[in-house]
XYZ file of C-alpha atoms in Angstrom:
409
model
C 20.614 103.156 16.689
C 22.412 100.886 14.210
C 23.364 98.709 17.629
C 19.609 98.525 18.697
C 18.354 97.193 15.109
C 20.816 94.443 14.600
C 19.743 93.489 18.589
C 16.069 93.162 17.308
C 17.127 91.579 14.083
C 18.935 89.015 16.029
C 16.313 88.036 18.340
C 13.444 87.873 15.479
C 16.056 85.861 14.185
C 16.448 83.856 16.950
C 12.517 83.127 17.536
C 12.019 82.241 13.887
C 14.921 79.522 14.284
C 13.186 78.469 17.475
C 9.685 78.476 16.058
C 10.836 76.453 12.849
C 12.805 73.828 14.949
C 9.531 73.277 17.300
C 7.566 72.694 14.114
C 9.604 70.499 12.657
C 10.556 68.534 16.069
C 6.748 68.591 16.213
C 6.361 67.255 12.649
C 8.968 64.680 13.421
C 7.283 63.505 16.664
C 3.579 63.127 14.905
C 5.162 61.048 12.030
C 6.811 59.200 14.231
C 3.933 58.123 16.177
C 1.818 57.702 12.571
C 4.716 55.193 11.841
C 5.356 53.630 15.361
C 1.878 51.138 14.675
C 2.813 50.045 11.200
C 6.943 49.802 12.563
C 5.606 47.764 15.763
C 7.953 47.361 19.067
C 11.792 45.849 17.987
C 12.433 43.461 20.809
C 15.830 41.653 21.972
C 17.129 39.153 19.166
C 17.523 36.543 21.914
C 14.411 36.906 23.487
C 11.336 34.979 22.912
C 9.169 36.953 24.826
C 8.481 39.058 21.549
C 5.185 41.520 20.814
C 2.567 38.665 19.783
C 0.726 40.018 16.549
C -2.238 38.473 14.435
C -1.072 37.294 11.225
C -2.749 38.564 8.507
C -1.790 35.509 6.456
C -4.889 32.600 6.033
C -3.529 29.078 6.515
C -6.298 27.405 4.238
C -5.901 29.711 1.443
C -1.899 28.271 1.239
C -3.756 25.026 1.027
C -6.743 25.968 -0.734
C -5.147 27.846 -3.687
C -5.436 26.456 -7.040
C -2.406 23.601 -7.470
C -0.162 23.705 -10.038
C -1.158 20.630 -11.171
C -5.291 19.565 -12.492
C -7.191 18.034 -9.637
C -7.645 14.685 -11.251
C -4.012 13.795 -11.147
C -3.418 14.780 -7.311
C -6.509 12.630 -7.214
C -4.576 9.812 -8.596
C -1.472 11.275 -7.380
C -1.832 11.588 -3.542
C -4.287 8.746 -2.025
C -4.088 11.969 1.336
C -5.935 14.721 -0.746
C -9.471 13.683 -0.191
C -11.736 10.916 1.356
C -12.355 9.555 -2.345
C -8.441 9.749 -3.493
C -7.979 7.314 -0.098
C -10.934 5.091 -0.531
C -9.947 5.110 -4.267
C -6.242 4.048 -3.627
C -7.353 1.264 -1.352
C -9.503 -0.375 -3.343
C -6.706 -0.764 -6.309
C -4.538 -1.920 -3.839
C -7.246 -4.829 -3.073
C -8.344 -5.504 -6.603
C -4.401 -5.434 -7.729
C -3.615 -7.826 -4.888
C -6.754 -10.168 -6.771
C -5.817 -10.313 -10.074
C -2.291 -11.699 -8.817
C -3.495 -14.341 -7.096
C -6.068 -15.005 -9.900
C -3.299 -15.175 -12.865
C -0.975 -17.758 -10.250
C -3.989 -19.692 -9.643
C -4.579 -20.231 -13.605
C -1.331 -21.027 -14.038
C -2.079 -24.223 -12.154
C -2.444 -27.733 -13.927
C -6.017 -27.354 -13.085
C -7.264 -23.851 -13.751
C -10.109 -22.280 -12.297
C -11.828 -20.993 -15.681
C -11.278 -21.690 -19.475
C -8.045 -20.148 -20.829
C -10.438 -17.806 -23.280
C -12.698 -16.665 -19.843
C -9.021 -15.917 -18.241
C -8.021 -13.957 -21.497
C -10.817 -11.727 -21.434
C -10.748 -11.139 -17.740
C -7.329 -10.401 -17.711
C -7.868 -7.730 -21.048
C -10.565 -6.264 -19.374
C -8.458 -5.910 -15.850
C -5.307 -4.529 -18.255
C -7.833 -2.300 -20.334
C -8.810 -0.725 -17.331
C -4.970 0.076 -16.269
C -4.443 1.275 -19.757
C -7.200 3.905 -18.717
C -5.995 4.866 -15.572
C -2.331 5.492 -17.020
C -3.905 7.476 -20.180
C -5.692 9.659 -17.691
C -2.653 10.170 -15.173
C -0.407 10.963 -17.713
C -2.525 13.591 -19.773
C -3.634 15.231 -16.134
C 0.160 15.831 -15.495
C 1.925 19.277 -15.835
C 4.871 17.786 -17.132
C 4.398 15.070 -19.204
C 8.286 14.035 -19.736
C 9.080 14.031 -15.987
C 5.927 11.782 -15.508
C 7.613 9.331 -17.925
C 10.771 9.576 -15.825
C 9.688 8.270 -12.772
C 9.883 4.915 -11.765
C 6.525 4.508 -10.365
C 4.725 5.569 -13.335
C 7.501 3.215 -15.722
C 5.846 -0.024 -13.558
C 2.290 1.284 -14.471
C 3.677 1.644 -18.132
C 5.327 -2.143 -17.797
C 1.810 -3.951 -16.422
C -0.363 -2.653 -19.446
C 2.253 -4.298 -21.943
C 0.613 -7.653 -21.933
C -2.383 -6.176 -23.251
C -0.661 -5.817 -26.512
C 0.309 -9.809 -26.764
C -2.625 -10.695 -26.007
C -4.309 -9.046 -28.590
C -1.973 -9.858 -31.364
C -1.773 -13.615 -29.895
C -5.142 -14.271 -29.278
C -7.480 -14.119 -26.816
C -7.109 -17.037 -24.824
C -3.634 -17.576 -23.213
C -1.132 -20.142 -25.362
C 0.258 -23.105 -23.644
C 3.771 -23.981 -22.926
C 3.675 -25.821 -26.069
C 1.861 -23.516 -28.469
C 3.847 -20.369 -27.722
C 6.578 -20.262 -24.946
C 7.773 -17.024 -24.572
C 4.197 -15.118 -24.673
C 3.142 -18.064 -22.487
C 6.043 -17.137 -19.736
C 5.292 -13.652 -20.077
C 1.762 -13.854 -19.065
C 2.081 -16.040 -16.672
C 4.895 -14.958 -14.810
C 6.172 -11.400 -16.169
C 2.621 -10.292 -15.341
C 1.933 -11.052 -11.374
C 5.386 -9.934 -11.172
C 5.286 -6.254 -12.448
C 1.355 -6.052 -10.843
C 3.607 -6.628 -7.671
C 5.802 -4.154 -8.408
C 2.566 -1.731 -8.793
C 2.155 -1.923 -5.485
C 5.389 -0.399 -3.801
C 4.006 3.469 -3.856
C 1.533 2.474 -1.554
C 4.384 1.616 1.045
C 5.793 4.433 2.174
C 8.069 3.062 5.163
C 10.424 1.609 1.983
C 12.014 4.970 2.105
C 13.248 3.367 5.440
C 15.133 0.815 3.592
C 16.589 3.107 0.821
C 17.406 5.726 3.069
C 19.614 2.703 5.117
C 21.041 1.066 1.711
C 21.840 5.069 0.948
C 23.556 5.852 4.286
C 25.810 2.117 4.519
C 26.448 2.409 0.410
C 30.178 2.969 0.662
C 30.715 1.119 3.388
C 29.136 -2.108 1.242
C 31.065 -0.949 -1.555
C 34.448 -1.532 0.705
C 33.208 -4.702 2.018
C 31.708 -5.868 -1.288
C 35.302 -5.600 -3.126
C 36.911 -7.124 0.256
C 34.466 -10.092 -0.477
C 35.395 -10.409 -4.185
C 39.368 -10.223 -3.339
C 39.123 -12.811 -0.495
C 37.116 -14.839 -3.306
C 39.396 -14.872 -5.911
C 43.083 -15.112 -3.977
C 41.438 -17.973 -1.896
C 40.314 -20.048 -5.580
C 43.131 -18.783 -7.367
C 45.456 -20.742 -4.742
C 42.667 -23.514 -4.542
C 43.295 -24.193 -8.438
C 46.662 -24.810 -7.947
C 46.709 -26.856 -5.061
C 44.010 -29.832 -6.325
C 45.420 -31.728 -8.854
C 44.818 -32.372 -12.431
C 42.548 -35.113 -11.749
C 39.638 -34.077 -9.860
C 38.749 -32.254 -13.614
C 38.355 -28.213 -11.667
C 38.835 -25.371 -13.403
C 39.819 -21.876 -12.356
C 36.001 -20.947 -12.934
C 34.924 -23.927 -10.425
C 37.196 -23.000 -7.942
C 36.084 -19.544 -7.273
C 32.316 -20.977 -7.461
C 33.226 -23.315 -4.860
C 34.882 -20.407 -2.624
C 32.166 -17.988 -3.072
C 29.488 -20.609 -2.030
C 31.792 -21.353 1.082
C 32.269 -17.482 1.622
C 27.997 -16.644 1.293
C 27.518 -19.816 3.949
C 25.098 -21.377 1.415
C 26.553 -24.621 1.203
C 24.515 -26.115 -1.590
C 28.422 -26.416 -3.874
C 28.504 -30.626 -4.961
C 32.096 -29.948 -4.844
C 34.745 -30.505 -2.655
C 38.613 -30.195 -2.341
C 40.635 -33.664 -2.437
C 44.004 -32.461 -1.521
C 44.647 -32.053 2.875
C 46.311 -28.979 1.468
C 42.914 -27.849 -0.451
C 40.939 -29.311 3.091
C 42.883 -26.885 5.160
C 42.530 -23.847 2.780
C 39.008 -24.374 2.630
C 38.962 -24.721 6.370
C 40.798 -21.528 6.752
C 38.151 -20.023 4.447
C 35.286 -21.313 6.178
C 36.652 -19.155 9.557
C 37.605 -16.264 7.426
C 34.053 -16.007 5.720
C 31.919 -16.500 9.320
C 34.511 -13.387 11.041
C 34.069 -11.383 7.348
C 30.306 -11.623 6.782
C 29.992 -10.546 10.298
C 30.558 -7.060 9.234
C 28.470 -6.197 6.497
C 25.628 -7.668 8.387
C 26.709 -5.640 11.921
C 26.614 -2.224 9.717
C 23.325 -2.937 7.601
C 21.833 -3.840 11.509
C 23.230 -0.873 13.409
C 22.526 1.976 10.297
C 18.570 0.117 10.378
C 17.858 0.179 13.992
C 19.308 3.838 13.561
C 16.682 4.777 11.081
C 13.673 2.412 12.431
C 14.788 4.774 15.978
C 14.633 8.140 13.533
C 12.147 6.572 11.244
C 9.383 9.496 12.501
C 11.612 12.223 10.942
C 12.339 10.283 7.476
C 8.638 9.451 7.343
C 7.590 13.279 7.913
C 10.123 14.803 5.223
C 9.429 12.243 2.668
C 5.683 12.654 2.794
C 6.058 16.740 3.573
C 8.143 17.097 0.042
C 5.396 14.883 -1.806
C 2.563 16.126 -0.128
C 3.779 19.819 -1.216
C 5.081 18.533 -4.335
C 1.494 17.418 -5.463
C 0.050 20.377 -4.523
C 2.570 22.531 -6.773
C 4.616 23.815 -4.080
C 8.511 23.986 -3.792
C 11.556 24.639 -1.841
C 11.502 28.268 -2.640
C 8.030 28.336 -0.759
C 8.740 27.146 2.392
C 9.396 30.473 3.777
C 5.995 31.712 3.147
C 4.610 28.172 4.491
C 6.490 28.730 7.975
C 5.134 32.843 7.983
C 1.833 31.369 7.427
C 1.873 29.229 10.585
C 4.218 31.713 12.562
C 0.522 32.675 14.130
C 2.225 35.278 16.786
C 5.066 36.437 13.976
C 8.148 35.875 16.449
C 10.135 34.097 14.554
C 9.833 30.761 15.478
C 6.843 27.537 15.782
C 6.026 26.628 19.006
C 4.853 22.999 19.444
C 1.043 23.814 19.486
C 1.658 25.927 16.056
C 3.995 22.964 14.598
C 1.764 20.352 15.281
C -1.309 22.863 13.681
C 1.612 22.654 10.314
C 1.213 18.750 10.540
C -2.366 18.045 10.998
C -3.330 20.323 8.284
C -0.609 18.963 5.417
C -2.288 15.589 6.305
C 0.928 13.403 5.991
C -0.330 10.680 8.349
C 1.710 11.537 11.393
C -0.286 11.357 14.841
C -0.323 14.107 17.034
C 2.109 12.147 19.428
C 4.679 11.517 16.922
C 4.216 14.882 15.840
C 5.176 15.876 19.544
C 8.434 13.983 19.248
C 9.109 15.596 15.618
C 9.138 18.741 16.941
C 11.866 17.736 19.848
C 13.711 16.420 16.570
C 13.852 19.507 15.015
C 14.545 21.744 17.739
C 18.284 21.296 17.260
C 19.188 23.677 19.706
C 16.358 23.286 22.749
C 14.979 26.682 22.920
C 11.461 25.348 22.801
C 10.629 26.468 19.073
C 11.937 25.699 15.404
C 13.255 28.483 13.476
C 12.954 29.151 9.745
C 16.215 27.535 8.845
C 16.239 24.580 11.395
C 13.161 23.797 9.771
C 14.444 24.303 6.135
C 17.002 22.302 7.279
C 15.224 19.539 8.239
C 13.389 19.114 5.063
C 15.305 20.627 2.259
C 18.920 20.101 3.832
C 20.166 20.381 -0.083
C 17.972 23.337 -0.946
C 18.637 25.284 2.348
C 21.623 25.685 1.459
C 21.130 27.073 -2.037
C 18.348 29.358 -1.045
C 20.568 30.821 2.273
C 23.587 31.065 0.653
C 21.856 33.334 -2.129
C 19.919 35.077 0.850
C 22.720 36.305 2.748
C 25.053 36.989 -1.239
C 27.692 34.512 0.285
C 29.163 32.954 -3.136
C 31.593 29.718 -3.484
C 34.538 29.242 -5.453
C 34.551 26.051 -7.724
C-alpha cells in the first residue's frame, strides 16, 4: 500500500514539474516574441547587408532646433544661414571694397571732395561699423571669446579712427597740420578695411593649412639661411680691407641681399678674394633657395589636390559651430542621417549630410568627398572615419573615453 502511494505521489509529482516547465517555457517563448520587434534581427558585424529600419530621428529638427547662440549673430555670423545673411554679407563686401578706394582716391593731390565732405562720409561709413560691431558683440553667447578672435579684433581695429576724428576735427588734417593722425587716416585705415575682408575668403585656410604642414621644415631652412648669412659676412669682413669703410653690419646686409636674389645692395666687394666669396655665395644661395621654394610648391599642390576635404571640414566645424553644435554631437548628427540605421552613410545619405549643412560644396565634389573619407573602400563611412575626418583631435578624446582606454603622462 505504502509502495502504491509514493508511485502516485511521484507521478503527480512528475506532471506538476512537467506542467510548470511548459508554462514557463511557454511564458519564455511569448516574451520572447513581445521582445523580438523592439530587439530587431542581429546581423553579421561584417556584413552590410543589414535589416534596413526607418529612423525615427527628424533631420530638420537637428537643424531646426533653437541655436545656442541669438539669431541675429548667426545672421552676422554665417553669410550660409539664410538668403538675407548672404545677400547681406555681399553687399559689405562691395561697400567695404568702396570706401577703400574712396579714402586712396582722397589721398590724392587732387581730391575728389572737400576734406570736411570726406570727414563726414568717412564718420558716417565708421559710425555704421561701430553699429554693426556693438550689435555682433552683444548677440554673442560668449562675449570674451568674441573678443579673442582675430576676425572680430580687425572689426574692433577699423572703428578706431572714428575716435581721432572726432577729437581732431571733422575734416581730415594735412601732412603739415597733424602728421601722425594724418598717416593714420590715410593709410592705417584702407589698410585694416582690407584686412576686414579676409573672413569672406574661405580658400585662405588653404594657405594656412600649407604654412602649418611645411612650418618645421621652414624653421630648418630658415636657421640654415641665417647661418650661411652670417659665416659667409663674417669671413667677408675680414677679407675687404680697412678702406672700403664696411662694417660687420654691412657685410651681412650685403650677403643676405645676395642670398634673397634681390640685388638692389649699392655695395660691392673690392678684394678678388671678397669677388670669389661672393661668387661662391651667389651659387650657394640659387642651389639653397631652391629648397624652401620646392617644399612650399609640393606641400601647396598637395593641398590645392586635397583642397575639397580642407574646404568641407573647415566650413562643417563653423557651420556647426554657429549653430551651437560641438564635437560631442557628432554622433547624434551621423544617427540622424544613418536613414537605414546600419551603421554606416552611403553616398546618397552623405551627400543628403552636405546639401542640408549648406557649406557650399557641389554635389560633385561632394561625390569625391565621400571617396575621401571612405578610408577603407567598403562603399560607406563609418562613425569614426567620419569623426576622424573632421574632429581628428576630438576623436580621439571622445573614443578613448568611449571604449575607458586611459594614457599614462
Amino acid at each position: 500500500g505504502d509502495s502504491r502511494r509514493n508511485t502516485k505521489d511521484t507521478s503527480k509529482s512528475s506532471q506538476r514539474t512537467s506542467t510548470s516547465s511548459s508554462s514557463s517555457s511557454a511564458s519564455f517563448a511569448s516574451s520572447s516574441d513581445e521582445n523580438a520587434p523592439k530587439q530587431g534581427k542581429v546581423a553579421l558585424p561584417n556584413s552590410r547587408l543589414q535589416m534596413k529600419r526607418p529612423s525615427n530621428a527628424s533631420v530638420s529638427l537637428f537643424f531646426r532646433r533653437e541655436p545656442a547662440v541669438s539669431r541675429v549673430w548667426l545672421f552676422l555670423q554665417d553669410p550660409d544661414s539664410s538668403n538675407a545673411a548672404w545677400y547681406y554679407a555681399n553687399f559689405c563686401n562691395y561697400f567695404i571694397t568702396l570706401t577703400i578706394i574712396f579714402t586712396i582716391w582722397q589721398a590724392a593731390t587732387e581730391p575728389p571732395v572737400s576734406r570736411f565732405a570726406e570727414g563726414v562720409a568717412q564718420i558716417t561709413i565708421e559710425g555704421l561699423l561701430m553699429l554693426e560691431f556693438i550689435i555682433h558683440w552683444i548677440s554673442s553667447a560668449q562675449r570674451l571669446a568674441f573678443l579673442k578672435n582675430a576676425y572680430n579684433v580687425l572689426d574692433l581695429l577699423a572703428i578706431i579712427p572714428l575716435g581721432f576724428r572726432i577729437a581732431y576735427g571733422i575734416a581730415t588734417p594735412t601732412v603739415d597740420e597733424n602728421l601722425p593722425v594724418h598717416a593714420l587716416l590715410c593709410c592705417f585705415v584702407p589698410v585694416v578695411r582690407q584686412l576686414k575682408l579676409i573672413r569672406k575668403f574661405q580658400k585662405l585656410q588653404l594657405l594656412l593649412h600649407v604654412l602649418s604642414t611645411t612650418f618645421d621644415a621652414l624653421k630648418l631652412l630658415l636657421f640654415l639661411v641665417c647661418l650661411i648669412v652670417l659665416l659667409f659676412g663674417c669671413i667677408l669682413y675680414v677679407l675687404e680691407p680697412a678702406q672700403s669703410n664696411q662694417s660687420l653690419s654691412e657685410s651681412i646686409y650685403l650677403c643676405t641681399v645676395t642670398v634673397t636674389t634681390v640685388g638692389t645692395c649699392d655695395m660691392a666687394p673690392v678684394t678678388w678674394p671678397g669677388k670669389i666669396l661672393a661668387g661662391v655665395l651667389c651659387l650657394i644661395s640659387v642651389l639653397f633657395m631652391a629648397m624652401p621654394l620646392s617644399v612650399l610648391g609640393n606641400a601647396m599642390s598637395n593641398t590645392w589636390a586635397d583642397r575639397h576635404r580642407i574646404l568641407l571640414m573647415t566650413q562643417t566645424r563653423r557651420r556647426l559651430k554657429n549653430l551651437g553644435y560641438t564635437a560631442e554631437d557628432m554622433p547624434k548628427l551621423f544617427k540622424k542621417f544613418d536613414k537605414d540605421g546600419n551603421g554606416d552613410l552611403e553616398m546618397e545619405e552623405f551627400c543628403d549630410l552636405v546639401a542640408t549643412m549648406r557649406v557650399g560644396i557641389k554635389p560633385s565634389e561632394a561625390s569625391e568627398l565621400f571617396m575621401a573619407f571612405d578610408s577603407n573602400g567598403d562603399g560607406g563611412i563609418s562613425e569614426m572615419e567620419f569623426m576622424k575626418a573632421l574632429f581628428p583631435l576630438d576623436y580621439r578624446r571622445i573614443y578613448r573615453r568611449m571604449s575607458g582606454m586611459t594614457f599614462g603622462a
